[in-house]
Coordinates of N, CA and C in Angstrom, one line a residue:
X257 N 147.8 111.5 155.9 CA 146.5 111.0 155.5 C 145.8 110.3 156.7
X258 N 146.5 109.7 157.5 CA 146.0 108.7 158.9 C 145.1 110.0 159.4
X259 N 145.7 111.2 160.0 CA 145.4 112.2 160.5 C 143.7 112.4 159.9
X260 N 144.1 112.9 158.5 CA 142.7 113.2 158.2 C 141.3 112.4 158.2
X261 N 141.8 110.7 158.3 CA 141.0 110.2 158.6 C 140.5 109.9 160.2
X262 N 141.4 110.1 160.9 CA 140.9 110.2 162.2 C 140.4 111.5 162.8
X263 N 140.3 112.9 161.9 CA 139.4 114.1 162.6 C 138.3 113.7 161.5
X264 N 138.6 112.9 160.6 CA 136.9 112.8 159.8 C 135.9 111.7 160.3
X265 N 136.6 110.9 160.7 CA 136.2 110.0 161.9 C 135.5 110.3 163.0
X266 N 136.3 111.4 164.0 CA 135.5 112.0 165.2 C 134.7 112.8 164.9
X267 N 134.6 113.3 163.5 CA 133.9 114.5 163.5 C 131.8 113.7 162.9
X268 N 132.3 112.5 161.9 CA 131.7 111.9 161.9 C 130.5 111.2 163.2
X269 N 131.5 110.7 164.1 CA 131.1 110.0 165.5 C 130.6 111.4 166.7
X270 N 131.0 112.3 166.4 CA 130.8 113.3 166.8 C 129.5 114.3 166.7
X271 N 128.8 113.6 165.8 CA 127.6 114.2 164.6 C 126.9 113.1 165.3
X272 N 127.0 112.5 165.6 CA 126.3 110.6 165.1 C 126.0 110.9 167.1
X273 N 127.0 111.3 168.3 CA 126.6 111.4 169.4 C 125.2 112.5 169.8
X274 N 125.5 113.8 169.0 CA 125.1 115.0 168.8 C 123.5 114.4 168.1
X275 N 122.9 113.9 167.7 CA 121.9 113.3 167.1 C 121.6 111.8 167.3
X276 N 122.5 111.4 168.6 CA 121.7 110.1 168.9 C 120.3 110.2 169.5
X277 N 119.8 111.3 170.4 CA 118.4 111.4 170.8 C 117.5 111.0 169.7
X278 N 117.7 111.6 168.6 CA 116.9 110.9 167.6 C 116.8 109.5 167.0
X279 N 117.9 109.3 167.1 CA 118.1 107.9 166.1 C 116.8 107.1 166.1
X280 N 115.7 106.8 167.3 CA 115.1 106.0 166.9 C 113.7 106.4 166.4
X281 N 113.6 107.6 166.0 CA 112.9 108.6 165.9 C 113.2 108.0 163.7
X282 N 114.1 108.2 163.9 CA 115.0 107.9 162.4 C 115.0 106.3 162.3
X283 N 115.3 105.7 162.7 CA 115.0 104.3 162.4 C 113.2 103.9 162.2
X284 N 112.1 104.2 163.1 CA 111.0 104.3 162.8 C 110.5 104.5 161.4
X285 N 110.9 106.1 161.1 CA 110.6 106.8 160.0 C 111.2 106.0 158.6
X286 N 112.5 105.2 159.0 CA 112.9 103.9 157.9 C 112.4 102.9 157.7
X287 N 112.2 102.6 158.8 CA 111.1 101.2 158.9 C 110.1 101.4 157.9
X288 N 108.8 102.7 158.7 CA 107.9 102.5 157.7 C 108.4 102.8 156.1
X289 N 109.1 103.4 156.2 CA 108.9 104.3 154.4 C 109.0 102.5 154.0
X290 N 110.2 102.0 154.8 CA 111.2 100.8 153.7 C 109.7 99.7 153.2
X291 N 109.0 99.3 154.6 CA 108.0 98.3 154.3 C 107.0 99.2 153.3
X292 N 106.7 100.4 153.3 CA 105.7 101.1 152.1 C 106.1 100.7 150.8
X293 N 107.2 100.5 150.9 CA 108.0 100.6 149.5 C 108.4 99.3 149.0
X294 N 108.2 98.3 150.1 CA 108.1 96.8 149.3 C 107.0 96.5 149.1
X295 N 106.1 96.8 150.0 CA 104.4 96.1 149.6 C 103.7 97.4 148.6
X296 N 104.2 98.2 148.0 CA 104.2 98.9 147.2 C 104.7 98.6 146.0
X297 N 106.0 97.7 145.8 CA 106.5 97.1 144.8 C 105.9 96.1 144.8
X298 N 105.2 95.4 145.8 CA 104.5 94.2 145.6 C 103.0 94.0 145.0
X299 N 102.3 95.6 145.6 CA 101.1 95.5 144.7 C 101.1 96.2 143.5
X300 N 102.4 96.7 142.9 CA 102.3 97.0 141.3 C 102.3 95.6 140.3
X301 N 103.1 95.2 141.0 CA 103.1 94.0 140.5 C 102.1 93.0 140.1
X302 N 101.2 93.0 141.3 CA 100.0 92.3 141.6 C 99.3 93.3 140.3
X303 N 99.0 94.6 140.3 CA 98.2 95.1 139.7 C 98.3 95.2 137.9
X304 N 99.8 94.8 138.1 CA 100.1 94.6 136.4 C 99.3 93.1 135.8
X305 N 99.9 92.0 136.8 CA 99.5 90.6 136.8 C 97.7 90.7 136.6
X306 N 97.2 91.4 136.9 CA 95.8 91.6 136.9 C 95.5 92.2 135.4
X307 N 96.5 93.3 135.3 CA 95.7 93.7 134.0 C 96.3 93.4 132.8
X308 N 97.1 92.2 132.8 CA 97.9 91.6 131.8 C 98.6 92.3 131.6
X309 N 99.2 93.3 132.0 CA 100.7 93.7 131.4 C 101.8 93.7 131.9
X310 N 103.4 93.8 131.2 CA 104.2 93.5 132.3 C 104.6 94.3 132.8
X311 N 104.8 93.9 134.1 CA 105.7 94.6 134.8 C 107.4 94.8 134.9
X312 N 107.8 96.2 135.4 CA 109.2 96.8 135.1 C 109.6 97.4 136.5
X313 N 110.1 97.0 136.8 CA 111.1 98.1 138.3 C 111.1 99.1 137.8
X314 N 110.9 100.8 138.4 CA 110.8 102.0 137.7 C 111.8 102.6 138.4
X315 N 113.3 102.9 138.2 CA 114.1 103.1 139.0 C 113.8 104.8 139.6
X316 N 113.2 105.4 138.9 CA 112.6 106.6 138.8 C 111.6 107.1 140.4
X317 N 110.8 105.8 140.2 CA 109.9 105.4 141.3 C 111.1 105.6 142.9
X318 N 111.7 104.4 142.4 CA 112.7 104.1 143.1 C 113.6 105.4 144.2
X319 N 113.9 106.7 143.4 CA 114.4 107.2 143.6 C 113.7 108.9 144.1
X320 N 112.4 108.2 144.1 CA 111.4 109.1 144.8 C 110.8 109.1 146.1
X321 N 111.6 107.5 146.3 CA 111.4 106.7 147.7 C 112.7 107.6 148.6
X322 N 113.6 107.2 148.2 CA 114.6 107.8 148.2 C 115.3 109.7 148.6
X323 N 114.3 110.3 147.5 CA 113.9 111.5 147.9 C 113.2 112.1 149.0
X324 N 112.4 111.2 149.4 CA 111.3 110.9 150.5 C 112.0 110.9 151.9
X325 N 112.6 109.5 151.8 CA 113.8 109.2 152.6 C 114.3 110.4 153.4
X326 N 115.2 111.2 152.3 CA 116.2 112.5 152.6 C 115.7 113.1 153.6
X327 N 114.2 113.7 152.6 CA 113.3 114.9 153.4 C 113.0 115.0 154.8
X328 N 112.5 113.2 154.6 CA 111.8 113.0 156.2 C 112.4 112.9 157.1
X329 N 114.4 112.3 156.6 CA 115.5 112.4 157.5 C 115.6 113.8 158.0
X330 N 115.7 114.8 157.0 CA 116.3 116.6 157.5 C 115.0 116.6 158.2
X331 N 113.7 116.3 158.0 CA 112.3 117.2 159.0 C 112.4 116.4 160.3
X332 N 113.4 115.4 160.4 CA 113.2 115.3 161.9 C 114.2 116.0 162.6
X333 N 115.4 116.0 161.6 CA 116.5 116.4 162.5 C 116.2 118.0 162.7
X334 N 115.4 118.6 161.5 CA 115.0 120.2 161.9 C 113.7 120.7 163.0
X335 N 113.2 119.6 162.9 CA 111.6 119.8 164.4 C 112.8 119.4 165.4
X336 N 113.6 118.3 165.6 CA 114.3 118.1 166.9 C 115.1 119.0 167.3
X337 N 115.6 120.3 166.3 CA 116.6 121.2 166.7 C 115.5 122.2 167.1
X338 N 114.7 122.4 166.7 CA 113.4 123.3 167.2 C 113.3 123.1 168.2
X339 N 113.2 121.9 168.8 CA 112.5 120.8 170.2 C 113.7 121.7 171.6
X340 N 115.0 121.0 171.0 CA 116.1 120.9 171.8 C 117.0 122.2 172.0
X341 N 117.3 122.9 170.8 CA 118.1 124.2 170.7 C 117.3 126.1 170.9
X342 N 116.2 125.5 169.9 CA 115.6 126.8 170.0 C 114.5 127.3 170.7
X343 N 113.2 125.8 171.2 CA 112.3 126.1 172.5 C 112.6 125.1 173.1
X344 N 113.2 124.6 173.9 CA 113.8 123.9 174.4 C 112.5 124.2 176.0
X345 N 112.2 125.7 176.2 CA 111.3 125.2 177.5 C 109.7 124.9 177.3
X346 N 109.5 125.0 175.9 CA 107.8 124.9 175.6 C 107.7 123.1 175.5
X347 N 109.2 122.4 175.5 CA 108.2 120.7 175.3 C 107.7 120.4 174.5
X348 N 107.7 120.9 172.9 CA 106.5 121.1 171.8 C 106.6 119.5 171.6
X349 N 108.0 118.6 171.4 CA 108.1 117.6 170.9 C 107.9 117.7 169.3
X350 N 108.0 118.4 168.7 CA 108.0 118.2 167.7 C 108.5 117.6 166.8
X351 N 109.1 117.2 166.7 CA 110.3 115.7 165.9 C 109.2 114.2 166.3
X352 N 108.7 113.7 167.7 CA 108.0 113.2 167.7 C 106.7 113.1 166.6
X353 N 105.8 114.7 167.1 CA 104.7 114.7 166.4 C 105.0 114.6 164.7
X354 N 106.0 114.9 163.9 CA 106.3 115.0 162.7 C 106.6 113.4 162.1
X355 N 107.4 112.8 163.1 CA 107.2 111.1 162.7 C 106.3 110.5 162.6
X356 N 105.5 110.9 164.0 CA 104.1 110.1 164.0 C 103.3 110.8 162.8
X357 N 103.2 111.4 162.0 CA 102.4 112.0 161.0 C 103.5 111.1 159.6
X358 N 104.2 111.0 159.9 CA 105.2 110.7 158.4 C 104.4 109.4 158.6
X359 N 104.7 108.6 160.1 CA 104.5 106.9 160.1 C 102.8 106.5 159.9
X360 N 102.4 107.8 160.2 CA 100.9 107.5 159.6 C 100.5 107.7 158.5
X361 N 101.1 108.5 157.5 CA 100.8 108.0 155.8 C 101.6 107.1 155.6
X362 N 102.7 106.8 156.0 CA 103.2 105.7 155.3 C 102.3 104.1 155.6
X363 N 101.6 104.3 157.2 CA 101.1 103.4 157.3 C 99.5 102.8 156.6
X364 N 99.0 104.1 156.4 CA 97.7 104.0 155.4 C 98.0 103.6 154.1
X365 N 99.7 103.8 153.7 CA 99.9 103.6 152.7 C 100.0 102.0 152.3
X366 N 100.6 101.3 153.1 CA 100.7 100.3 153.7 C 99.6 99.4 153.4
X367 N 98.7 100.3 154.3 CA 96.9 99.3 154.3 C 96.9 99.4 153.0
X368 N 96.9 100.3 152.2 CA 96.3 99.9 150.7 C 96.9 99.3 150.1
X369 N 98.4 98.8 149.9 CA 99.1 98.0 149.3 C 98.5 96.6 149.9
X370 N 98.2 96.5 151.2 CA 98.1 94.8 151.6 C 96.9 94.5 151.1
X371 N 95.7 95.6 151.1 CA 94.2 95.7 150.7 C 94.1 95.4 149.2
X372 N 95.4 95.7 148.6 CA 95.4 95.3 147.0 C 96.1 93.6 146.7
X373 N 97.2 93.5 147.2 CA 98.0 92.5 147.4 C 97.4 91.2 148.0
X374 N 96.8 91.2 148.9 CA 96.2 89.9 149.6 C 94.5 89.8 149.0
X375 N 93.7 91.2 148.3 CA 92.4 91.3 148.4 C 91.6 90.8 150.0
X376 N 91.9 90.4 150.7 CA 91.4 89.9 151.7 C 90.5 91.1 152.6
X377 N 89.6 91.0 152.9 CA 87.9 91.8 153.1 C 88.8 92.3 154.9
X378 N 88.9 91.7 155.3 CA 89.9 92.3 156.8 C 90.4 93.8 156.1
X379 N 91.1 93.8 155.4 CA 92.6 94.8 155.0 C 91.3 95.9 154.4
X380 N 90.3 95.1 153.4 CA 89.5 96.3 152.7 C 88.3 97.0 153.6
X381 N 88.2 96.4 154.7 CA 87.3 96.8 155.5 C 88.1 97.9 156.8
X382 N 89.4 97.4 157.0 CA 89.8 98.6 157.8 C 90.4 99.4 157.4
X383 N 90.5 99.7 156.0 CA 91.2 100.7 155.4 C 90.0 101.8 155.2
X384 N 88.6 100.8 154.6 CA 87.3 101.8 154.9 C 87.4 102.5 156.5
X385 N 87.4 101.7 157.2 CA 87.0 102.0 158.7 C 87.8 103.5 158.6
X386 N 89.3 103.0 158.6 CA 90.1 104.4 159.1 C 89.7 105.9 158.3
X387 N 88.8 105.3 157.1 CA 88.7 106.1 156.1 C 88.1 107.4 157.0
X388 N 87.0 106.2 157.3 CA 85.6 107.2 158.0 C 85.8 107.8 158.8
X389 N 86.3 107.1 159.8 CA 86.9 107.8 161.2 C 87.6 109.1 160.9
X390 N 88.6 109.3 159.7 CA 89.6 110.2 159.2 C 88.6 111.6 159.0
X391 N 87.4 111.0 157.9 CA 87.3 112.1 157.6 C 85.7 112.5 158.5
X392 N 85.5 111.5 159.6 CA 84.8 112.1 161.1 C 85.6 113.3 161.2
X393 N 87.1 112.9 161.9 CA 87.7 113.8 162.6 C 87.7 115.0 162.3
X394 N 88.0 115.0 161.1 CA 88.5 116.5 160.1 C 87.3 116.6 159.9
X395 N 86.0 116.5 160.1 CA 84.9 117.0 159.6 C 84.9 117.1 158.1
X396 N 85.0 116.0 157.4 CA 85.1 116.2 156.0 C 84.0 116.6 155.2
X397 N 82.6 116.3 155.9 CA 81.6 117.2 154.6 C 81.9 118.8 155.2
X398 N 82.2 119.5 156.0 CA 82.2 121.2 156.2 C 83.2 121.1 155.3
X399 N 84.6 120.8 154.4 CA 85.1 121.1 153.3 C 84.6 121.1 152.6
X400 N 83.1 120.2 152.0 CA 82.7 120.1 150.4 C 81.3 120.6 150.9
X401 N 81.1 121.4 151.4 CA 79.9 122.5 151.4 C 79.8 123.1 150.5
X402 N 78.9 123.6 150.2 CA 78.6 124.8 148.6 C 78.6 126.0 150.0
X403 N 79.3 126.8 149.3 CA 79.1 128.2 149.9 C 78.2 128.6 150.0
X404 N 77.9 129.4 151.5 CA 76.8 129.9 151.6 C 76.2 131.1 150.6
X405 N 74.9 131.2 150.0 CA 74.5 132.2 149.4 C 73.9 133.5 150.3
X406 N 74.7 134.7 149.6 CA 74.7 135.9 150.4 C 73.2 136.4 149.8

């Protein structure tokens, strides 16, 4: 029995060496989701307290955080094996760029929970700001064009 705990041991620490480049790539992507998910549980709360009714922990909810979690753990470890194993000479970085896109909805997500929770005109005014900027970038009215008439 000692035995099998000591090759489940290495094999464990052995995984954990094999995927340390990431780790902080993975701790990031925890950070945000975790604070989404309290000031998210924080402005349900606020938003029940508002409209008189009570509030319930949704374990459901809970476990969609959780699902989330998983996902965004396997999409880094799978862009980093992309990065490291399979183009290793193109540099794509991809595990990077994939966090930075996870840590940026989680962080808009963020703004709207503080922008609900504190109401405070700072939080509701740069949540507009990023809005604009957002859909500058992406040229958001060329999506809601009416098609051209032939």
């Amino acid at each position: 029995m000692e035995n099998i705990f000591r090759y489940g041991a290495g094999a464990v620490m052995g995984a954990g060496a094999f995927f340390a480049p990431i780790s902080g790539l993975i701790v990031c992507a925890v950070v945000f989701i975790g604070i989404d998910f309290i000031t998210g549980v924080a402005a349900s709360i606020k938003r029940a307290r508002r409209l008189g009714r009570r509030w319930a922990f949704e374990s459901e909810r809970a476990w969609n955080t959780v699902a989330k979690l998983s996902f965004v753990m396997a999409g880094i470890v799978l862009a980093w094996l992309i990065d490291s194993l399979i183009l290793p000479h193109l540099n794509l970085r991809l595990a990077n760029l994939f966090t930075g896109f996870v840590c940026g909805v989680e962080f808009w997500s963020y703004l709207e929970n503080a922008a609900e929770i504190s109401e405070h005109p700072v939080f509701r005014k740069l949540k507009r700001y990023m809005k604009s900027k957002f859909d500058k970038e992406l040229d958001y009215d060329a999506f809601n064009e009416p098609p051209a008439e032939k």
